[in-house]
């Protein structure tokens, strides 16, 4: 069935006008559904079931978490339809539709919002930090054991490194010779790769319910107030470390260029944006963060950026089966931007530590 016919299966209010591709995600297929003579809109998504093979567990996680957050927002007299993702059931009353191993779902579209691919204002980034900090704080009381691990070892940087080494060895797509510098960059950093995994294993930092994909285009910003009102892309919510959540927003938001910018002179790390995000994040999470976590925030940013670069590089070496690509070197280009950011953050790490300390409340 085509996406329009799929959209017809959901309990939408009104008659469908159009269903068009939407967004810039690397994994799922997203469509905007417009309704005739109405401002109502919906987001229809086809999950990538090759990546999310346990899509039933994934949808169950989302249902539980969105319900939990909705209750909190309602208690705080907020506007749950704008501040929480709302799944629309099918006409048969199910929250997703499965056909030929494809899984489709529909959310209410939150209108009058924008997403940023590049952050151009510290105020917006501070608001983004506050929203993600609050997200983790709100889920502090949620029982992590009731969530399934959607992608096992998703942010296990050690495991990502081992998979990378295996891909280098296999050289499936005969691309190793075109990425020697990048491979060397990773190997030079093998000693820092385990820092977060070790801290979790030794209980120095807590395992929490985290988002795990906190890049800047996964938060909706109110067009008028510029507040970060709704956190989206909930597919990877599962137990994890807040250091990765903090770090992934920094990786994407402090980059002065796009993730796939070919001209590396345009790729820089904006430390004033780092400060803005720290301020917002620490305000949003309040007293739920531990001292140890604060002392490791800069490491969260460096390690997730390295991890993301390793993932792009591994996918390049494997022949591009995971991330959507537009041309053969796309993943290598993405990997290079990440490694440039890692290098800049390493140079700035003392300053990053000071900033986090000064921003504590
Ligand atoms: P992906 O997993 O592929 O990144 P997302 O769930 O992040 O997919 O959605 C892709 C884009 O669709 C987002 O960046 C955002 O622009 C838009 N979007 C998703 N959900 C909503 C929503 N409920 N309201 C408004 N826009 C949305
Ligand atoms: C993917 O779906 P999207 O585009 O928000 C990926 C993230 C990466 C990101 C890099 C499930 O996120 O882990 O950090 O690309 N999501 C998954 O841009 O692998
Ligand atoms: Mg997304």
mmCIF file of C-alpha atoms and ligand atoms in Angstrom:
data_model
loop_
_atom_site.group_PDB
_atom_site.id
_atom_site.type_symbol
_atom_site.label_atom_id
_atom_site.label_comp_id
_atom_site.label_asym_id
_atom_site.label_seq_id
_atom_site.Cartn_x
_atom_site.Cartn_y
_atom_site.Cartn_z
ATOM 1 C CA UNK A 1 0.000 0.000 0.000
ATOM 2 C CA UNK A 2 1.144 3.547 -0.713
ATOM 3 C CA UNK A 3 1.518 6.096 2.070
ATOM 4 C CA UNK A 4 -1.773 7.806 1.254
ATOM 5 C CA UNK A 5 -3.707 4.571 1.601
ATOM 6 C CA UNK A 6 -1.859 3.869 4.844
ATOM 7 C CA UNK A 7 -2.769 7.333 6.167
ATOM 8 C CA UNK A 8 -6.440 6.540 5.439
ATOM 9 C CA UNK A 9 -6.231 3.657 7.937
ATOM 10 C CA UNK A 10 -5.657 6.023 10.870
ATOM 11 C CA UNK A 11 -8.431 7.822 12.762
ATOM 12 C CA UNK A 12 -7.649 11.293 11.395
ATOM 13 C CA UNK A 13 -10.063 14.196 11.814
ATOM 14 C CA UNK A 14 -11.205 15.231 8.332
ATOM 15 C CA UNK A 15 -10.480 14.278 4.755
ATOM 16 C CA UNK A 16 -6.868 13.911 3.606
ATOM 17 C CA UNK A 17 -5.649 16.598 1.220
ATOM 18 C CA UNK A 18 -2.032 15.511 0.674
ATOM 19 C CA UNK A 19 0.690 13.207 1.984
ATOM 20 C CA UNK A 20 4.194 14.464 1.230
ATOM 21 C CA UNK A 21 7.740 13.429 2.292
ATOM 22 C CA UNK A 22 8.971 15.506 5.224
ATOM 23 C CA UNK A 23 12.006 16.091 7.477
ATOM 24 C CA UNK A 24 15.698 15.294 7.365
ATOM 25 C CA UNK A 25 15.980 12.078 9.389
ATOM 26 C CA UNK A 26 18.603 9.449 8.523
ATOM 27 C CA UNK A 27 16.578 6.385 9.492
ATOM 28 C CA UNK A 28 12.768 6.436 9.101
ATOM 29 C CA UNK A 29 10.546 7.708 6.276
ATOM 30 C CA UNK A 30 8.459 10.661 7.418
ATOM 31 C CA UNK A 31 5.405 12.203 5.702
ATOM 32 C CA UNK A 32 3.334 15.281 6.429
ATOM 33 C CA UNK A 33 -0.395 14.614 6.137
ATOM 34 C CA UNK A 34 -2.557 17.696 5.457
ATOM 35 C CA UNK A 35 -6.306 17.793 5.906
ATOM 36 C CA UNK A 36 -8.772 19.554 3.564
ATOM 37 C CA UNK A 37 -10.122 22.917 4.797
ATOM 38 C CA UNK A 38 -8.422 22.555 8.172
ATOM 39 C CA UNK A 39 -5.240 23.500 10.006
ATOM 40 C CA UNK A 40 -5.004 19.947 11.383
ATOM 41 C CA UNK A 41 -1.933 18.086 10.236
ATOM 42 C CA UNK A 42 -0.324 14.765 11.089
ATOM 43 C CA UNK A 43 3.084 13.132 10.887
ATOM 44 C CA UNK A 44 2.969 9.677 9.318
ATOM 45 C CA UNK A 45 6.089 7.543 9.700
ATOM 46 C CA UNK A 46 7.287 4.295 8.269
ATOM 47 C CA UNK A 47 9.737 2.808 10.734
ATOM 48 C CA UNK A 48 12.950 1.358 9.411
ATOM 49 C CA UNK A 49 12.280 -2.222 10.513
ATOM 50 C CA UNK A 50 15.690 -3.389 9.310
ATOM 51 C CA UNK A 51 17.159 -1.242 12.075
ATOM 52 C CA UNK A 52 14.230 -1.396 14.486
ATOM 53 C CA UNK A 53 13.502 -5.114 14.178
ATOM 54 C CA UNK A 54 11.779 -5.084 17.581
ATOM 55 C CA UNK A 55 9.292 -2.426 16.461
ATOM 56 C CA UNK A 56 6.586 -3.778 18.766
ATOM 57 C CA UNK A 57 8.827 -3.280 21.803
ATOM 58 C CA UNK A 58 9.792 0.142 20.474
ATOM 59 C CA UNK A 59 6.158 1.238 20.090
ATOM 60 C CA UNK A 60 5.360 -0.101 23.545
ATOM 61 C CA UNK A 61 8.220 2.009 25.002
ATOM 62 C CA UNK A 62 6.857 5.106 23.260
ATOM 63 C CA UNK A 63 3.313 4.488 24.459
ATOM 64 C CA UNK A 64 4.443 4.085 28.061
ATOM 65 C CA UNK A 65 6.761 7.095 28.065
ATOM 66 C CA UNK A 66 4.397 9.488 26.267
ATOM 67 C CA UNK A 67 1.578 8.530 28.662
ATOM 68 C CA UNK A 68 3.851 9.094 31.671
ATOM 69 C CA UNK A 69 5.028 12.487 30.386
ATOM 70 C CA UNK A 70 1.471 13.495 29.456
ATOM 71 C CA UNK A 71 0.324 12.884 33.053
ATOM 72 C CA UNK A 72 3.139 15.094 34.367
ATOM 73 C CA UNK A 73 2.432 17.906 31.895
ATOM 74 C CA UNK A 74 -1.292 17.797 32.712
ATOM 75 C CA UNK A 75 -0.573 17.925 36.444
ATOM 76 C CA UNK A 76 1.575 20.989 35.797
ATOM 77 C CA UNK A 77 -1.354 22.497 33.814
ATOM 78 C CA UNK A 78 0.684 22.515 30.601
ATOM 79 C CA UNK A 79 -0.631 22.002 27.061
ATOM 80 C CA UNK A 80 -0.077 18.245 26.600
ATOM 81 C CA UNK A 81 -0.984 18.303 22.887
ATOM 82 C CA UNK A 82 1.913 20.684 22.182
ATOM 83 C CA UNK A 83 4.404 19.539 24.809
ATOM 84 C CA UNK A 84 4.063 15.762 24.325
ATOM 85 C CA UNK A 85 4.041 13.540 21.284
ATOM 86 C CA UNK A 86 0.535 12.157 20.758
ATOM 87 C CA UNK A 87 0.021 8.920 18.843
ATOM 88 C CA UNK A 88 -3.126 8.683 16.724
ATOM 89 C CA UNK A 89 -4.711 5.203 16.705
ATOM 90 C CA UNK A 90 -5.807 3.358 13.589
ATOM 91 C CA UNK A 91 -9.526 3.138 12.888
ATOM 92 C CA UNK A 92 -9.312 -0.333 14.457
ATOM 93 C CA UNK A 93 -7.918 1.170 17.674
ATOM 94 C CA UNK A 94 -4.265 0.125 17.399
ATOM 95 C CA UNK A 95 -1.353 2.505 17.823
ATOM 96 C CA UNK A 96 0.522 1.264 14.783
ATOM 97 C CA UNK A 97 -0.181 -0.601 11.592
ATOM 98 C CA UNK A 98 1.916 -3.527 10.388
ATOM 99 C CA UNK A 99 1.991 -4.746 6.801
ATOM 100 C CA UNK A 100 4.630 -6.975 5.151
ATOM 101 C CA UNK A 101 7.055 -6.378 8.038
ATOM 102 C CA UNK A 102 6.603 -2.596 7.679
ATOM 103 C CA UNK A 103 5.447 -0.649 10.708
ATOM 104 C CA UNK A 104 3.565 2.649 10.334
ATOM 105 C CA UNK A 105 2.471 5.123 12.990
ATOM 106 C CA UNK A 106 0.909 8.568 13.104
ATOM 107 C CA UNK A 107 1.468 11.471 15.470
ATOM 108 C CA UNK A 108 -0.435 14.711 15.848
ATOM 109 C CA UNK A 109 1.578 17.452 14.102
ATOM 110 C CA UNK A 110 2.651 20.188 16.499
ATOM 111 C CA UNK A 111 2.052 23.354 14.514
ATOM 112 C CA UNK A 112 3.848 26.713 14.558
ATOM 113 C CA UNK A 113 7.171 25.119 15.363
ATOM 114 C CA UNK A 114 10.518 24.857 13.615
ATOM 115 C CA UNK A 115 13.473 22.523 13.897
ATOM 116 C CA UNK A 116 17.028 23.740 13.472
ATOM 117 C CA UNK A 117 19.744 21.963 11.504
ATOM 118 C CA UNK A 118 22.265 24.621 12.615
ATOM 119 C CA UNK A 119 21.812 26.656 15.798
ATOM 120 C CA UNK A 120 22.172 30.393 15.267
ATOM 121 C CA UNK A 121 21.173 31.735 18.657
ATOM 122 C CA UNK A 122 22.462 30.960 22.168
ATOM 123 C CA UNK A 123 18.986 31.688 23.575
ATOM 124 C CA UNK A 124 17.395 28.949 21.447
ATOM 125 C CA UNK A 125 20.141 26.514 22.427
ATOM 126 C CA UNK A 126 19.770 27.346 26.105
ATOM 127 C CA UNK A 127 16.049 26.581 25.764
ATOM 128 C CA UNK A 128 16.904 23.316 24.000
ATOM 129 C CA UNK A 129 19.231 22.348 26.855
ATOM 130 C CA UNK A 130 16.576 23.154 29.411
ATOM 131 C CA UNK A 131 14.030 20.982 27.571
ATOM 132 C CA UNK A 132 16.358 17.980 27.366
ATOM 133 C CA UNK A 133 17.436 18.413 31.002
ATOM 134 C CA UNK A 134 13.794 18.549 32.065
ATOM 135 C CA UNK A 135 13.019 15.489 29.954
ATOM 136 C CA UNK A 136 15.534 13.411 31.921
ATOM 137 C CA UNK A 137 14.413 14.860 35.254
ATOM 138 C CA UNK A 138 10.759 14.086 34.483
ATOM 139 C CA UNK A 139 11.626 10.485 33.670
ATOM 140 C CA UNK A 140 13.662 10.075 36.854
ATOM 141 C CA UNK A 141 10.793 8.242 38.550
ATOM 142 C CA UNK A 142 9.994 6.040 35.565
ATOM 143 C CA UNK A 143 10.840 2.367 36.020
ATOM 144 C CA UNK A 144 13.646 1.751 33.507
ATOM 145 C CA UNK A 145 13.105 -2.037 33.757
ATOM 146 C CA UNK A 146 9.729 -1.709 32.029
ATOM 147 C CA UNK A 147 11.450 -0.506 28.834
ATOM 148 C CA UNK A 148 12.914 -2.833 26.251
ATOM 149 C CA UNK A 149 16.411 -2.233 24.898
ATOM 150 C CA UNK A 150 15.357 -1.244 21.385
ATOM 151 C CA UNK A 151 18.847 -1.540 19.895
ATOM 152 C CA UNK A 152 21.158 -3.506 22.197
ATOM 153 C CA UNK A 153 24.461 -1.712 22.926
ATOM 154 C CA UNK A 154 23.231 1.380 21.074
ATOM 155 C CA UNK A 155 25.561 3.728 22.973
ATOM 156 C CA UNK A 156 28.096 1.182 24.107
ATOM 157 C CA UNK A 157 31.120 2.963 22.674
ATOM 158 C CA UNK A 158 33.388 -0.048 23.330
ATOM 159 C CA UNK A 159 31.089 -2.278 21.310
ATOM 160 C CA UNK A 160 30.972 0.334 18.526
ATOM 161 C CA UNK A 161 34.777 0.320 18.482
ATOM 162 C CA UNK A 162 34.929 -3.490 18.229
ATOM 163 C CA UNK A 163 32.439 -3.450 15.351
ATOM 164 C CA UNK A 164 34.552 -0.783 13.652
ATOM 165 C CA UNK A 165 37.697 -2.945 14.002
ATOM 166 C CA UNK A 166 35.820 -5.893 12.507
ATOM 167 C CA UNK A 167 34.705 -3.758 9.558
ATOM 168 C CA UNK A 168 38.256 -2.558 8.948
ATOM 169 C CA UNK A 169 39.400 -6.168 8.941
ATOM 170 C CA UNK A 170 36.627 -7.378 6.641
ATOM 171 C CA UNK A 171 36.949 -4.424 4.247
ATOM 172 C CA UNK A 172 33.689 -5.576 2.646
ATOM 173 C CA UNK A 173 33.334 -2.597 0.301
ATOM 174 C CA UNK A 174 37.092 -2.288 -0.444
ATOM 175 C CA UNK A 175 37.122 1.214 1.028
ATOM 176 C CA UNK A 176 39.752 0.871 3.772
ATOM 177 C CA UNK A 177 42.453 2.382 1.574
ATOM 178 C CA UNK A 178 40.324 5.529 1.093
ATOM 179 C CA UNK A 179 39.895 6.101 4.839
ATOM 180 C CA UNK A 180 43.314 5.404 6.317
ATOM 181 C CA UNK A 181 43.630 8.782 8.055
ATOM 182 C CA UNK A 182 40.215 8.446 9.656
ATOM 183 C CA UNK A 183 40.917 4.873 10.800
ATOM 184 C CA UNK A 184 44.155 6.089 12.370
ATOM 185 C CA UNK A 185 42.269 8.937 14.104
ATOM 186 C CA UNK A 186 40.043 6.394 15.864
ATOM 187 C CA UNK A 187 42.859 4.051 16.834
ATOM 188 C CA UNK A 188 44.809 6.925 18.408
ATOM 189 C CA UNK A 189 41.854 7.430 20.770
ATOM 190 C CA UNK A 190 41.172 3.845 21.778
ATOM 191 C CA UNK A 191 42.079 4.542 25.420
ATOM 192 C CA UNK A 192 39.338 7.102 25.947
ATOM 193 C CA UNK A 193 36.579 5.053 24.319
ATOM 194 C CA UNK A 194 35.546 3.146 27.454
ATOM 195 C CA UNK A 195 35.272 6.108 29.880
ATOM 196 C CA UNK A 196 31.448 6.246 30.039
ATOM 197 C CA UNK A 197 30.908 2.485 29.776
ATOM 198 C CA UNK A 198 33.352 1.974 32.677
ATOM 199 C CA UNK A 199 31.702 4.678 34.808
ATOM 200 C CA UNK A 200 28.306 3.014 34.290
ATOM 201 C CA UNK A 201 29.663 -0.481 34.996
ATOM 202 C CA UNK A 202 31.265 0.638 38.249
ATOM 203 C CA UNK A 203 28.110 2.562 39.265
ATOM 204 C CA UNK A 204 30.064 5.810 39.441
ATOM 205 C CA UNK A 205 27.261 7.280 37.343
ATOM 206 C CA UNK A 206 23.632 6.083 37.313
ATOM 207 C CA UNK A 207 21.811 4.227 34.569
ATOM 208 C CA UNK A 208 18.740 6.318 33.710
ATOM 209 C CA UNK A 209 15.900 6.467 31.236
ATOM 210 C CA UNK A 210 17.378 8.552 28.435
ATOM 211 C CA UNK A 211 16.427 9.672 24.940
ATOM 212 C CA UNK A 212 19.618 8.555 23.156
ATOM 213 C CA UNK A 213 19.124 10.646 20.001
ATOM 214 C CA UNK A 214 19.131 14.226 21.244
ATOM 215 C CA UNK A 215 20.369 15.932 18.108
ATOM 216 C CA UNK A 216 19.039 19.409 17.605
ATOM 217 C CA UNK A 217 16.491 18.533 14.931
ATOM 218 C CA UNK A 218 14.768 16.272 17.433
ATOM 219 C CA UNK A 219 13.245 19.130 19.394
ATOM 220 C CA UNK A 220 10.425 21.360 18.183
ATOM 221 C CA UNK A 221 10.994 25.077 18.812
ATOM 222 C CA UNK A 222 7.981 27.399 19.066
ATOM 223 C CA UNK A 223 8.127 29.743 16.047
ATOM 224 C CA UNK A 224 7.042 32.748 18.109
ATOM 225 C CA UNK A 225 8.433 32.323 21.630
ATOM 226 C CA UNK A 226 11.545 30.333 20.556
ATOM 227 C CA UNK A 227 10.959 28.008 23.475
ATOM 228 C CA UNK A 228 11.847 24.335 23.023
ATOM 229 C CA UNK A 229 8.408 22.874 23.538
ATOM 230 C CA UNK A 230 8.365 19.251 22.430
ATOM 231 C CA UNK A 231 10.975 16.516 22.277
ATOM 232 C CA UNK A 232 10.415 14.192 19.341
ATOM 233 C CA UNK A 233 11.991 11.090 17.752
ATOM 234 C CA UNK A 234 11.397 8.848 20.736
ATOM 235 C CA UNK A 235 12.428 5.591 19.035
ATOM 236 C CA UNK A 236 15.590 5.076 21.053
ATOM 237 C CA UNK A 237 14.279 5.872 24.528
ATOM 238 C CA UNK A 238 15.787 3.214 26.778
ATOM 239 C CA UNK A 239 18.098 2.894 29.756
ATOM 240 C CA UNK A 240 21.364 4.821 29.222
ATOM 241 C CA UNK A 241 23.600 7.602 30.505
ATOM 242 C CA UNK A 242 22.655 11.273 30.494
ATOM 243 C CA UNK A 243 26.216 12.013 29.347
ATOM 244 C CA UNK A 244 25.327 10.700 25.892
ATOM 245 C CA UNK A 245 22.123 12.761 25.787
ATOM 246 C CA UNK A 246 23.948 15.924 26.848
ATOM 247 C CA UNK A 247 26.771 15.148 24.433
ATOM 248 C CA UNK A 248 24.671 14.454 21.365
ATOM 249 C CA UNK A 249 23.018 17.881 21.535
ATOM 250 C CA UNK A 250 26.455 19.456 21.879
ATOM 251 C CA UNK A 251 27.792 17.401 18.949
ATOM 252 C CA UNK A 252 25.015 18.647 16.692
ATOM 253 C CA UNK A 253 24.306 22.110 18.134
ATOM 254 C CA UNK A 254 27.808 23.499 18.686
ATOM 255 C CA UNK A 255 28.818 22.586 15.137
ATOM 256 C CA UNK A 256 28.978 25.801 13.085
ATOM 257 C CA UNK A 257 28.168 23.792 9.932
ATOM 258 C CA UNK A 258 25.976 20.900 8.854
ATOM 259 C CA UNK A 259 26.800 17.324 9.840
ATOM 260 C CA UNK A 260 27.667 16.582 6.209
ATOM 261 C CA UNK A 261 29.590 19.767 5.330
ATOM 262 C CA UNK A 262 32.360 18.916 2.874
ATOM 263 C CA UNK A 263 34.392 22.057 3.523
ATOM 264 C CA UNK A 264 35.990 21.361 6.899
ATOM 265 C CA UNK A 265 37.103 24.983 7.311
ATOM 266 C CA UNK A 266 33.421 25.736 7.965
ATOM 267 C CA UNK A 267 33.197 23.100 10.699
ATOM 268 C CA UNK A 268 34.013 24.568 14.087
ATOM 269 C CA UNK A 269 33.009 24.142 17.705
ATOM 270 C CA UNK A 270 31.187 27.181 19.104
ATOM 271 C CA UNK A 271 32.104 27.332 22.785
ATOM 272 C CA UNK A 272 29.623 30.125 23.539
ATOM 273 C CA UNK A 273 26.865 27.759 22.422
ATOM 274 C CA UNK A 274 28.369 25.129 24.728
ATOM 275 C CA UNK A 275 27.960 27.521 27.625
ATOM 276 C CA UNK A 276 24.367 28.327 26.651
ATOM 277 C CA UNK A 277 23.417 24.640 26.472
ATOM 278 C CA UNK A 278 25.144 23.822 29.788
ATOM 279 C CA UNK A 279 23.222 26.598 31.495
ATOM 280 C CA UNK A 280 19.886 25.404 30.136
ATOM 281 C CA UNK A 281 20.562 21.700 30.706
ATOM 282 C CA UNK A 282 21.654 22.152 34.324
ATOM 283 C CA UNK A 283 18.646 24.377 35.003
ATOM 284 C CA UNK A 284 16.273 21.850 33.401
ATOM 285 C CA UNK A 285 17.630 18.795 35.192
ATOM 286 C CA UNK A 286 17.947 20.620 38.541
ATOM 287 C CA UNK A 287 19.096 18.505 41.459
ATOM 288 C CA UNK A 288 18.642 15.182 39.638
ATOM 289 C CA UNK A 289 22.182 15.302 38.211
ATOM 290 C CA UNK A 290 25.101 13.977 40.285
ATOM 291 C CA UNK A 291 28.443 15.726 40.885
ATOM 292 C CA UNK A 292 30.242 12.953 39.035
ATOM 293 C CA UNK A 293 28.012 13.440 36.003
ATOM 294 C CA UNK A 294 28.671 17.194 36.001
ATOM 295 C CA UNK A 295 32.403 16.516 36.095
ATOM 296 C CA UNK A 296 32.074 14.262 33.022
ATOM 297 C CA UNK A 297 29.800 16.405 30.818
ATOM 298 C CA UNK A 298 32.635 17.479 28.505
ATOM 299 C CA UNK A 299 33.618 13.811 28.118
ATOM 300 C CA UNK A 300 30.047 12.969 27.164
ATOM 301 C CA UNK A 301 30.301 15.481 24.318
ATOM 302 C CA UNK A 302 33.695 14.259 23.126
ATOM 303 C CA UNK A 303 32.892 10.538 23.345
ATOM 304 C CA UNK A 304 29.489 10.673 21.644
ATOM 305 C CA UNK A 305 30.992 12.732 18.827
ATOM 306 C CA UNK A 306 33.779 10.206 18.434
ATOM 307 C CA UNK A 307 31.217 7.392 18.611
ATOM 308 C CA UNK A 308 29.027 9.020 15.967
ATOM 309 C CA UNK A 309 32.055 9.502 13.705
ATOM 310 C CA UNK A 310 32.995 5.842 14.250
ATOM 311 C CA UNK A 311 29.451 4.804 13.285
ATOM 312 C CA UNK A 312 29.555 6.848 10.068
ATOM 313 C CA UNK A 313 33.001 5.464 9.262
ATOM 314 C CA UNK A 314 31.949 1.864 9.983
ATOM 315 C CA UNK A 315 28.898 2.268 7.756
ATOM 316 C CA UNK A 316 31.110 3.704 5.003
ATOM 317 C CA UNK A 317 33.493 0.743 5.294
ATOM 318 C CA UNK A 318 30.575 -1.704 5.250
ATOM 319 C CA UNK A 319 29.100 -0.155 2.082
ATOM 320 C CA UNK A 320 26.390 2.160 3.552
ATOM 321 C CA UNK A 321 23.694 -0.187 4.808
ATOM 322 C CA UNK A 322 22.582 1.827 7.848
ATOM 323 C CA UNK A 323 22.370 5.618 7.391
ATOM 324 C CA UNK A 324 20.566 7.069 4.361
ATOM 325 C CA UNK A 325 23.175 8.432 1.925
ATOM 326 C CA UNK A 326 22.974 10.661 -1.166
ATOM 327 C CA UNK A 327 26.370 9.784 -2.696
ATOM 328 C CA UNK A 328 29.089 7.142 -2.118
ATOM 329 C CA UNK A 329 31.363 9.224 0.176
ATOM 330 C CA UNK A 330 28.494 10.694 2.209
ATOM 331 C CA UNK A 331 29.248 8.717 5.369
ATOM 332 C CA UNK A 332 32.968 9.477 5.085
ATOM 333 C CA UNK A 333 32.187 13.186 4.786
ATOM 334 C CA UNK A 334 29.975 12.944 7.881
ATOM 335 C CA UNK A 335 32.697 11.094 9.762
ATOM 336 C CA UNK A 336 35.225 13.846 8.947
ATOM 337 C CA UNK A 337 33.030 16.610 10.399
ATOM 338 C CA UNK A 338 32.658 14.605 13.605
ATOM 339 C CA UNK A 339 36.396 14.031 13.933
ATOM 340 C CA UNK A 340 37.123 17.720 13.374
ATOM 341 C CA UNK A 341 34.732 18.499 16.235
ATOM 342 C CA UNK A 342 36.386 15.877 18.455
ATOM 343 C CA UNK A 343 39.746 17.504 17.851
ATOM 344 C CA UNK A 344 38.427 20.990 18.683
ATOM 345 C CA UNK A 345 36.748 19.736 21.856
ATOM 346 C CA UNK A 346 39.931 18.003 22.968
ATOM 347 C CA UNK A 347 41.731 21.334 22.617
ATOM 348 C CA UNK A 348 38.968 23.128 24.507
ATOM 349 C CA UNK A 349 38.327 20.535 27.205
ATOM 350 C CA UNK A 350 39.774 22.571 30.129
ATOM 351 C CA UNK A 351 37.493 25.437 29.202
ATOM 352 C CA UNK A 352 34.524 23.082 28.835
ATOM 353 C CA UNK A 353 35.119 21.743 32.370
ATOM 354 C CA UNK A 354 35.224 25.286 33.784
ATOM 355 C CA UNK A 355 32.034 26.234 32.004
ATOM 356 C CA UNK A 356 30.109 23.238 33.377
ATOM 357 C CA UNK A 357 31.327 24.078 36.884
ATOM 358 C CA UNK A 358 30.286 27.698 36.563
ATOM 359 C CA UNK A 359 26.853 26.777 35.232
ATOM 360 C CA UNK A 360 25.923 24.492 38.133
ATOM 361 C CA UNK A 361 22.990 25.762 40.159
HETATM 362 P P1 LIG B 1 13.807 10.474 12.075
HETATM 363 O O1 LIG B 1 13.799 9.353 13.090
HETATM 364 O O2 LIG B 1 13.860 9.948 10.708
HETATM 365 O O3 LIG B 1 14.829 11.507 12.402
HETATM 366 P P2 LIG B 1 11.804 12.234 13.283
HETATM 367 O O4 LIG B 1 10.833 11.532 14.187
HETATM 368 O O5 LIG B 1 12.882 13.004 13.933
HETATM 369 O O6 LIG B 1 12.359 11.170 12.216
HETATM 370 O O7 LIG B 1 10.953 13.200 12.332
HETATM 371 C C1 LIG B 1 11.531 13.860 11.214
HETATM 372 C C2 LIG B 1 11.140 15.338 11.206
HETATM 373 O O8 LIG B 1 9.703 15.461 11.168
HETATM 374 C C3 LIG B 1 11.547 16.124 12.441
HETATM 375 O O9 LIG B 1 12.853 16.624 12.345
HETATM 376 C C4 LIG B 1 10.509 17.241 12.475
HETATM 377 O O10 LIG B 1 10.846 18.273 11.560
HETATM 378 C C5 LIG B 1 9.256 16.577 11.936
HETATM 379 N N1 LIG B 1 8.341 16.084 12.996
HETATM 380 C C6 LIG B 1 8.325 14.855 13.561
HETATM 381 N N2 LIG B 1 7.328 14.741 14.445
HETATM 382 C C7 LIG B 1 6.663 15.929 14.445
HETATM 383 C C8 LIG B 1 5.493 16.438 15.145
HETATM 384 N N3 LIG B 1 4.806 15.679 15.997
HETATM 385 N N4 LIG B 1 5.108 17.720 14.883
HETATM 386 C C9 LIG B 1 5.799 18.498 14.008
HETATM 387 N N5 LIG B 1 6.883 18.067 13.308
HETATM 388 C C10 LIG B 1 7.319 16.804 13.533
HETATM 389 C C1 LIG B 2 20.277 8.945 13.330
HETATM 390 O O1 LIG B 2 17.096 9.279 12.988
HETATM 391 P P1 LIG B 2 18.023 10.428 13.201
HETATM 392 O O2 LIG B 2 18.439 11.066 11.941
HETATM 393 O O3 LIG B 2 17.455 11.386 14.246
HETATM 394 C C2 LIG B 2 20.718 7.890 14.362
HETATM 395 C C3 LIG B 2 21.419 8.585 15.526
HETATM 396 C C4 LIG B 2 22.619 9.364 15.005
HETATM 397 C C5 LIG B 2 22.143 10.351 13.942
HETATM 398 C C6 LIG B 2 23.307 11.079 13.320
HETATM 399 C C7 LIG B 2 18.390 5.111 15.397
HETATM 400 O O4 LIG B 2 19.330 9.800 13.941
HETATM 401 O O5 LIG B 2 21.873 7.614 16.453
HETATM 402 O O6 LIG B 2 23.263 10.054 16.054
HETATM 403 O O7 LIG B 2 21.396 9.682 12.897
HETATM 404 N N1 LIG B 2 19.561 7.145 14.842
HETATM 405 C C8 LIG B 2 19.623 5.793 14.930
HETATM 406 O O8 LIG B 2 22.828 12.153 12.605
HETATM 407 O O9 LIG B 2 20.630 5.147 14.650
HETATM 408 MG MG1 LIG B 3 14.976 12.807 13.979
#
